[in-house]
XYZ file of C-alpha atoms in Angstrom:
434
model
C 0.098 0.033 -0.006
C 2.930 2.255 0.411
C 3.352 2.377 -3.295
C -0.236 3.407 -3.697
C 0.120 6.124 -1.479
C 3.147 7.559 -3.229
C 1.371 7.210 -6.484
C -1.618 9.476 -5.033
C 1.123 12.094 -4.219
C 2.639 12.104 -7.699
C -0.913 12.577 -9.339
C -1.930 15.050 -7.036
C -2.541 18.535 -8.332
C 0.729 20.619 -7.766
C 0.684 22.092 -4.262
C 2.032 25.450 -3.061
C 5.724 25.395 -2.054
C 6.152 24.183 1.683
C 8.315 26.729 4.112
C 11.621 25.695 4.939
C 10.483 24.620 8.641
C 7.964 21.705 8.626
C 4.636 22.522 9.283
C 3.865 20.422 12.323
C 0.418 22.211 13.038
C -2.012 24.244 10.723
C -1.874 27.967 11.140
C -4.824 29.698 12.547
C -7.911 30.074 9.962
C -7.510 33.273 8.139
C -9.260 35.323 5.296
C -12.697 34.061 6.375
C -15.500 35.989 4.497
C -17.977 36.013 7.058
C -21.144 33.606 7.101
C -22.498 32.080 3.984
C -25.272 33.878 2.416
C -27.924 31.152 3.338
C -31.049 33.347 3.834
C -33.261 34.925 1.374
C -33.540 32.008 -1.256
C -31.366 31.266 -4.103
C -30.426 33.886 -6.524
C -30.007 32.190 -9.615
C -33.485 31.190 -11.235
C -32.083 29.746 -14.353
C -29.961 27.184 -12.281
C -32.848 26.406 -9.692
C -34.827 25.655 -12.737
C -32.210 23.472 -14.106
C -31.935 21.468 -10.890
C -35.832 21.063 -10.551
C -35.836 19.839 -14.038
C -33.018 17.405 -13.473
C -34.571 15.537 -10.504
C -37.958 15.455 -11.826
C -40.749 13.731 -10.031
C -38.261 12.254 -7.636
C -37.742 16.001 -5.868
C -38.592 14.698 -2.420
C -35.572 12.266 -2.225
C -32.941 14.661 -3.345
C -30.917 17.413 -1.610
C -28.858 19.776 -3.749
C -26.891 22.935 -2.588
C -24.779 25.211 -5.012
C -22.677 27.809 -3.440
C -20.547 30.343 -5.273
C -17.173 31.622 -4.312
C -18.838 34.316 -2.078
C -20.753 31.984 -0.281
C -23.827 32.927 -1.845
C -26.537 30.254 -2.317
C -27.035 30.112 -5.969
C -29.621 27.401 -5.984
C -30.989 25.008 -3.646
C -33.632 21.966 -3.420
C -34.289 20.714 -0.055
C -30.830 21.746 1.124
C -31.875 21.766 4.762
C -33.159 18.209 4.710
C -30.736 16.078 6.806
C -30.022 12.655 4.841
C -27.686 9.672 5.079
C -24.705 11.052 3.327
C -22.637 7.684 2.712
C -19.040 8.359 2.140
C -19.748 12.182 1.793
C -19.034 12.044 5.657
C -15.313 11.677 4.895
C -15.264 15.497 3.607
C -16.067 16.408 7.222
C -13.612 14.032 9.095
C -10.871 14.717 6.453
C -11.364 18.861 6.931
C -11.325 18.228 10.683
C -8.058 16.383 10.790
C -6.371 18.686 8.238
C -7.390 21.735 10.295
C -6.448 20.166 13.639
C -3.410 18.248 12.723
C -1.876 19.668 9.698
C -0.597 18.126 6.408
C 2.791 16.921 7.871
C 1.219 14.978 10.566
C 2.103 11.246 10.541
C 0.753 8.435 12.628
C 3.460 6.753 14.838
C 3.826 3.072 15.565
C 6.513 2.918 18.474
C 8.491 0.130 20.739
C 9.031 1.724 23.926
C 10.914 1.064 27.013
C 9.593 2.434 30.033
C 11.495 3.585 33.309
C 10.875 -0.050 34.807
C 12.342 -1.788 31.725
C 8.906 -2.909 30.622
C 8.888 -2.907 26.697
C 5.639 -1.915 24.888
C 4.387 -1.442 21.330
C 1.974 1.424 20.924
C 0.109 2.557 17.719
C -2.058 5.427 16.446
C -3.915 3.637 13.682
C -1.338 3.388 10.647
C -3.320 1.978 7.918
C -0.307 1.243 6.292
C 1.388 -0.747 8.696
C 3.117 -3.859 7.296
C 4.115 -7.185 8.372
C 7.636 -6.351 7.823
C 7.494 -3.401 9.942
C 5.994 -5.496 12.592
C 8.795 -7.958 12.389
C 11.367 -5.096 12.841
C 9.725 -4.451 16.072
C 9.933 -8.060 17.041
C 13.689 -8.075 16.281
C 14.408 -4.800 18.333
C 12.603 -5.950 21.178
C 14.365 -9.471 20.887
C 17.535 -7.391 21.406
C 16.453 -5.491 24.178
C 14.273 -7.626 26.106
C 15.808 -11.191 25.822
C 19.650 -11.983 26.935
C 22.354 -9.985 25.346
C 24.295 -12.947 24.983
C 23.207 -15.036 21.593
C 23.664 -18.304 22.926
C 21.395 -17.997 25.570
C 18.500 -16.066 23.667
C 16.321 -19.026 23.779
C 16.272 -19.357 27.879
C 15.192 -15.746 28.312
C 11.695 -14.793 26.802
C 11.035 -11.544 25.881
C 8.514 -9.630 27.914
C 6.272 -7.459 25.667
C 3.027 -5.614 26.155
C 1.114 -4.516 23.076
C -1.484 -1.781 23.855
C -4.687 -1.836 21.972
C -8.154 -0.810 22.167
C -10.646 -3.292 23.822
C -12.810 -5.060 21.262
C -16.089 -3.395 22.018
C -14.420 -0.459 20.449
C -13.307 -2.097 17.185
C -16.361 -1.126 15.295
C -18.830 1.553 15.603
C -21.790 0.246 17.438
C -24.189 0.828 14.464
C -22.162 -0.556 11.534
C -24.219 -3.421 9.880
C -22.800 -6.820 11.222
C -23.034 -7.799 7.635
C -20.369 -5.155 6.369
C -17.972 -6.042 9.380
C -16.695 -9.207 7.473
C -15.757 -7.253 4.504
C -12.489 -5.395 3.852
C -14.362 -2.016 3.967
C -15.891 -2.911 7.268
C -12.693 -3.916 8.869
C -12.302 -3.199 12.647
C -10.722 0.098 13.604
C -7.697 -0.722 15.829
C -4.348 1.110 16.751
C -2.313 -1.523 15.540
C -3.748 -2.510 12.253
C -1.486 -4.634 9.918
C -2.712 -3.755 6.084
C -5.510 -1.803 7.539
C -6.856 -5.172 9.211
C -7.986 -6.483 5.827
C -6.573 -9.230 3.351
C -9.210 -10.218 0.802
C -11.925 -9.762 3.646
C -11.716 -8.217 7.073
C -9.437 -9.605 9.754
C -11.852 -9.977 12.238
C -9.576 -10.528 15.428
C -6.328 -8.232 14.300
C -4.809 -8.664 17.932
C -4.600 -12.380 17.520
C -2.912 -11.897 14.050
C -0.603 -9.415 15.340
C 0.330 -11.909 18.208
C 0.985 -14.841 15.650
C 3.440 -12.564 13.845
C 5.391 -11.527 16.664
C 5.569 -14.812 18.251
C 6.739 -16.427 14.741
C 9.474 -14.032 13.986
C 11.073 -14.132 17.591
C 10.903 -17.999 17.608
C 12.556 -18.150 13.825
C 15.495 -16.437 15.466
C 15.724 -18.995 18.532
C 13.987 -16.537 20.852
C 11.108 -16.804 23.162
C 8.323 -14.130 23.815
C 5.688 -13.669 26.596
C 3.237 -11.189 25.311
C 0.564 -9.499 27.007
C -2.179 -7.502 25.304
C -3.336 -4.431 27.609
C -5.921 -1.840 27.629
C -5.215 1.837 25.978
C -6.721 3.796 28.651
C -5.334 1.502 31.564
C -1.834 2.041 30.123
C -2.198 5.726 29.659
C -3.013 5.988 33.556
C -0.172 3.876 34.627
C 2.438 5.461 32.532
C 1.194 8.988 33.378
C 2.014 8.131 37.051
C 5.605 7.902 36.330
C 8.292 10.646 36.724
C 10.672 9.057 34.221
C 10.143 9.339 30.386
C 9.780 6.239 28.341
C 12.619 5.727 25.704
C 11.440 5.117 21.923
C 13.692 2.100 20.707
C 12.068 1.922 17.292
C 9.384 3.833 15.398
C 7.679 3.599 12.040
C 5.734 6.354 10.598
C 2.881 6.509 8.418
C 2.635 8.355 5.028
C 2.234 12.079 5.882
C -1.427 13.590 6.447
C -1.808 14.922 3.076
C -1.370 11.361 1.560
C -3.837 10.017 4.092
C -6.038 12.462 3.195
C -6.076 11.397 -0.426
C -6.354 7.808 0.582
C -9.581 8.556 2.483
C -11.227 10.874 -0.264
C -9.651 9.634 -3.571
C -10.008 5.994 -2.827
C -12.899 6.397 -0.128
C -10.677 4.300 2.296
C -13.146 3.937 5.324
C -10.262 2.714 7.817
C -8.135 5.880 7.083
C -11.292 8.265 7.529
C -12.009 6.408 10.781
C -8.544 6.849 12.215
C -8.215 10.741 11.179
C -11.375 11.563 12.688
C -10.211 9.909 15.937
C -6.690 11.173 15.871
C -8.182 14.867 15.260
C -10.380 14.436 18.236
C -7.660 12.660 20.313
C -10.240 10.362 21.503
C -10.426 6.724 20.190
C -13.823 6.235 21.729
C -16.164 6.815 18.524
C -18.806 8.741 20.313
C -16.297 11.057 21.924
C -14.651 11.544 18.607
C -18.169 12.266 17.014
C -18.803 14.852 19.547
C -15.619 16.616 18.929
C -16.188 16.480 15.390
C -19.603 18.094 15.785
C -18.259 20.824 17.840
C -15.962 21.524 15.089
C -18.478 21.920 12.490
C -20.442 24.212 14.673
C -17.420 26.238 15.073
C -16.941 26.695 11.293
C -20.376 28.167 11.037
C -21.795 25.500 9.243
C -25.966 25.055 9.128
C -26.350 22.554 12.008
C -29.988 21.795 12.078
C -30.582 17.995 11.866
C -27.048 16.976 11.471
C -25.695 13.738 13.350
C -22.216 12.273 13.362
C -21.625 8.730 14.091
C -18.641 7.989 12.449
C -15.730 9.292 10.585
C -16.187 6.972 7.334
C -19.905 7.193 6.460
C -20.571 3.359 6.825
C -23.018 4.080 9.541
C -26.664 4.634 8.324
C -27.002 6.913 11.696
C -25.010 9.681 9.833
C -27.247 13.014 8.938
C -25.886 15.719 6.831
C -27.485 18.114 4.477
C -26.366 19.349 1.223
C -26.361 22.981 2.488
C -23.914 22.181 5.290
C -21.670 20.333 2.782
C -21.478 22.960 0.152
C -20.780 25.474 2.943
C -18.139 23.339 4.485
C -16.415 23.061 0.847
C -16.564 27.068 0.665
C -15.046 27.393 4.245
C -12.145 24.823 3.445
C -11.480 26.709 0.254
C -10.681 29.832 2.249
C -8.221 27.824 4.728
C -4.618 28.253 4.684
C -4.311 24.377 3.838
C -7.327 24.484 1.548
C -4.942 23.468 -1.567
C -4.326 20.057 0.231
C -7.935 19.610 1.068
C -8.916 19.793 -2.686
C -5.916 17.838 -3.805
C -7.081 15.134 -1.749
C -10.132 14.356 -3.783
C -11.106 12.392 -6.824
C -11.194 14.261 -10.296
C -13.646 13.535 -12.737
C -12.688 11.362 -15.416
C -9.188 10.969 -14.114
C -8.624 9.716 -10.509
C -9.899 8.020 -7.744
C -13.657 6.910 -7.336
C -14.482 9.396 -10.128
C -11.890 8.183 -12.515
C -14.686 6.637 -14.913
C -17.245 9.313 -14.451
C -18.080 12.248 -16.706
C -15.046 11.456 -19.262
C -15.476 13.486 -22.426
C -17.312 16.064 -21.189
C -16.727 19.572 -19.847
C -16.443 18.015 -16.254
C -13.588 16.036 -16.934
C -10.509 17.276 -15.021
C -12.799 20.165 -13.605
C -14.573 18.720 -10.730
C -12.882 17.479 -7.706
C -15.369 15.631 -5.546
C -16.066 12.939 -3.165
C -18.668 10.088 -3.882
C -20.668 8.157 -1.595
C -22.659 4.873 -2.056
C -24.735 2.652 0.449
C -27.812 0.813 -0.576
C -30.546 3.234 -1.534
C -27.998 6.250 -1.210
C -25.868 7.987 -3.681
C -24.098 11.180 -2.635
C -21.418 13.431 -4.389
C -20.034 16.778 -3.217
C -17.055 18.862 -4.470
C -15.398 22.017 -6.021
C -16.710 22.708 -9.446
C -14.641 24.855 -12.158
C -16.792 27.302 -13.850
C -16.158 30.515 -15.937
C -17.695 32.332 -13.207
C -15.203 30.755 -10.692
C -15.463 27.870 -8.629
C -19.027 26.498 -7.271
C -19.271 24.315 -4.278
C -21.923 21.568 -5.173
C -23.364 19.109 -3.127
C -25.893 16.489 -3.558
C -27.402 13.665 -1.735
C -30.061 11.214 -2.768
C -31.875 8.744 -0.336
C -33.903 6.487 -2.528
C -33.524 7.892 -6.171
C -33.965 5.499 -9.000
C -30.995 6.341 -11.388
C -29.019 8.981 -9.340
C -25.901 9.133 -11.506
C -27.553 10.610 -14.617
C -29.256 13.146 -12.201
C -26.033 13.940 -10.668
C -24.207 14.841 -14.145
C -27.200 16.803 -15.137
C -26.753 18.780 -12.116
C -23.098 19.449 -12.426
C -23.338 20.113 -15.911
C -25.883 22.816 -15.391
C -24.021 24.155 -12.338
C -21.003 24.670 -14.685
C -22.908 26.073 -17.679
C -25.585 28.326 -16.295
C -24.041 31.891 -15.624
C -27.310 33.844 -15.555
C -26.672 34.608 -11.830
C -26.486 37.972 -10.171
C -22.883 39.422 -10.410
C -21.352 41.375 -7.137
C -19.722 44.608 -6.853
C -16.603 45.151 -4.747
C -18.913 45.958 -1.842
C -20.695 42.286 -2.117
C -24.030 43.756 -3.029
C -25.824 42.430 -6.303
C -26.061 44.784 -9.213
C -27.680 43.102 -11.959
C -27.814 39.873 -13.970
C -25.541 38.860 -16.608
C -26.603 37.139 -19.993
């Protein structure tokens, strides 16, 4: 999977040059343009009419919102109705993570030696953690925890603790049990070899990790005594020590901007879940969801009816509105790290989950977005290039018959229709263009 992440970096649109000093945390959000102008109704009658024509008699199952670069709502259809967003939820969790952690943040997996000599492996959910990397941890632990005399390695077992979340937190409670056996529904753990997935989900990732550690050390003629420990309990114990732990070995994930691309371009559920938890500094999904909700409110998003249940959108308990998503996209375009956010998205006709959509149309290469699919749910939200500047479009359907065709029509209309009010320097409308 490492090569896949590097490929994503190579394919991403060119980002601004970074400063000489690595960016460890995002700067404060600046250049905000006040609140989005959502009151008073849509100001683009031609586009509003095009939306209504596209959805036809299925109007009640659709929510569509289009916002221009000034935060003005150009057209809106049931934009305030909360709906199941599917993977459009990832647009929220990735924005939250980018804002809180910055693009250079990396997930760490470490072997620690505590002041009392205890060895312990701790992790932060690197989705790309490999078997080879775990074998490195085992070899370092063998050298530190066993006898320093090679001939007696087999007589002194390595004492090693492995810190992990309790089993009841491996999946959000409302994920469908049927989804949990598939790779896209793999358990969310801090130590996740290949994202806890092979062809299907690895249902007991802790046992798999133990087998690999045991096998590696025994192949070297050593012995190991493993103890799985609870993250919360261990944090309390280590916090009472006056002496700092020593990092014996560390493996870092790809940088945050690559993880964002994995979550948004390829719609990787595990990565989106980890990003939300790390941004919230809470691996209890309910606490992480609450922190995400508070962050959304702080961004000035319309909050009526919104509900966060996970970071990936696999939960059917999530509720978002097209209005909230379009305003989120507009807000992030003003963020100092907004280029990273846009670069993390799929591109129409070119990359990610949109690679096979809208090829040969004016949308190809001009729409950066995130798709979402669950049974009965189809969503797409993103940034659309138009002759009038970027437009932030969000569409969610819960129960539409042929949603893909409708979405294409709406995007093309949003790109084509320019009979909307222009604005003077003071931000007030002064006429309608042809």
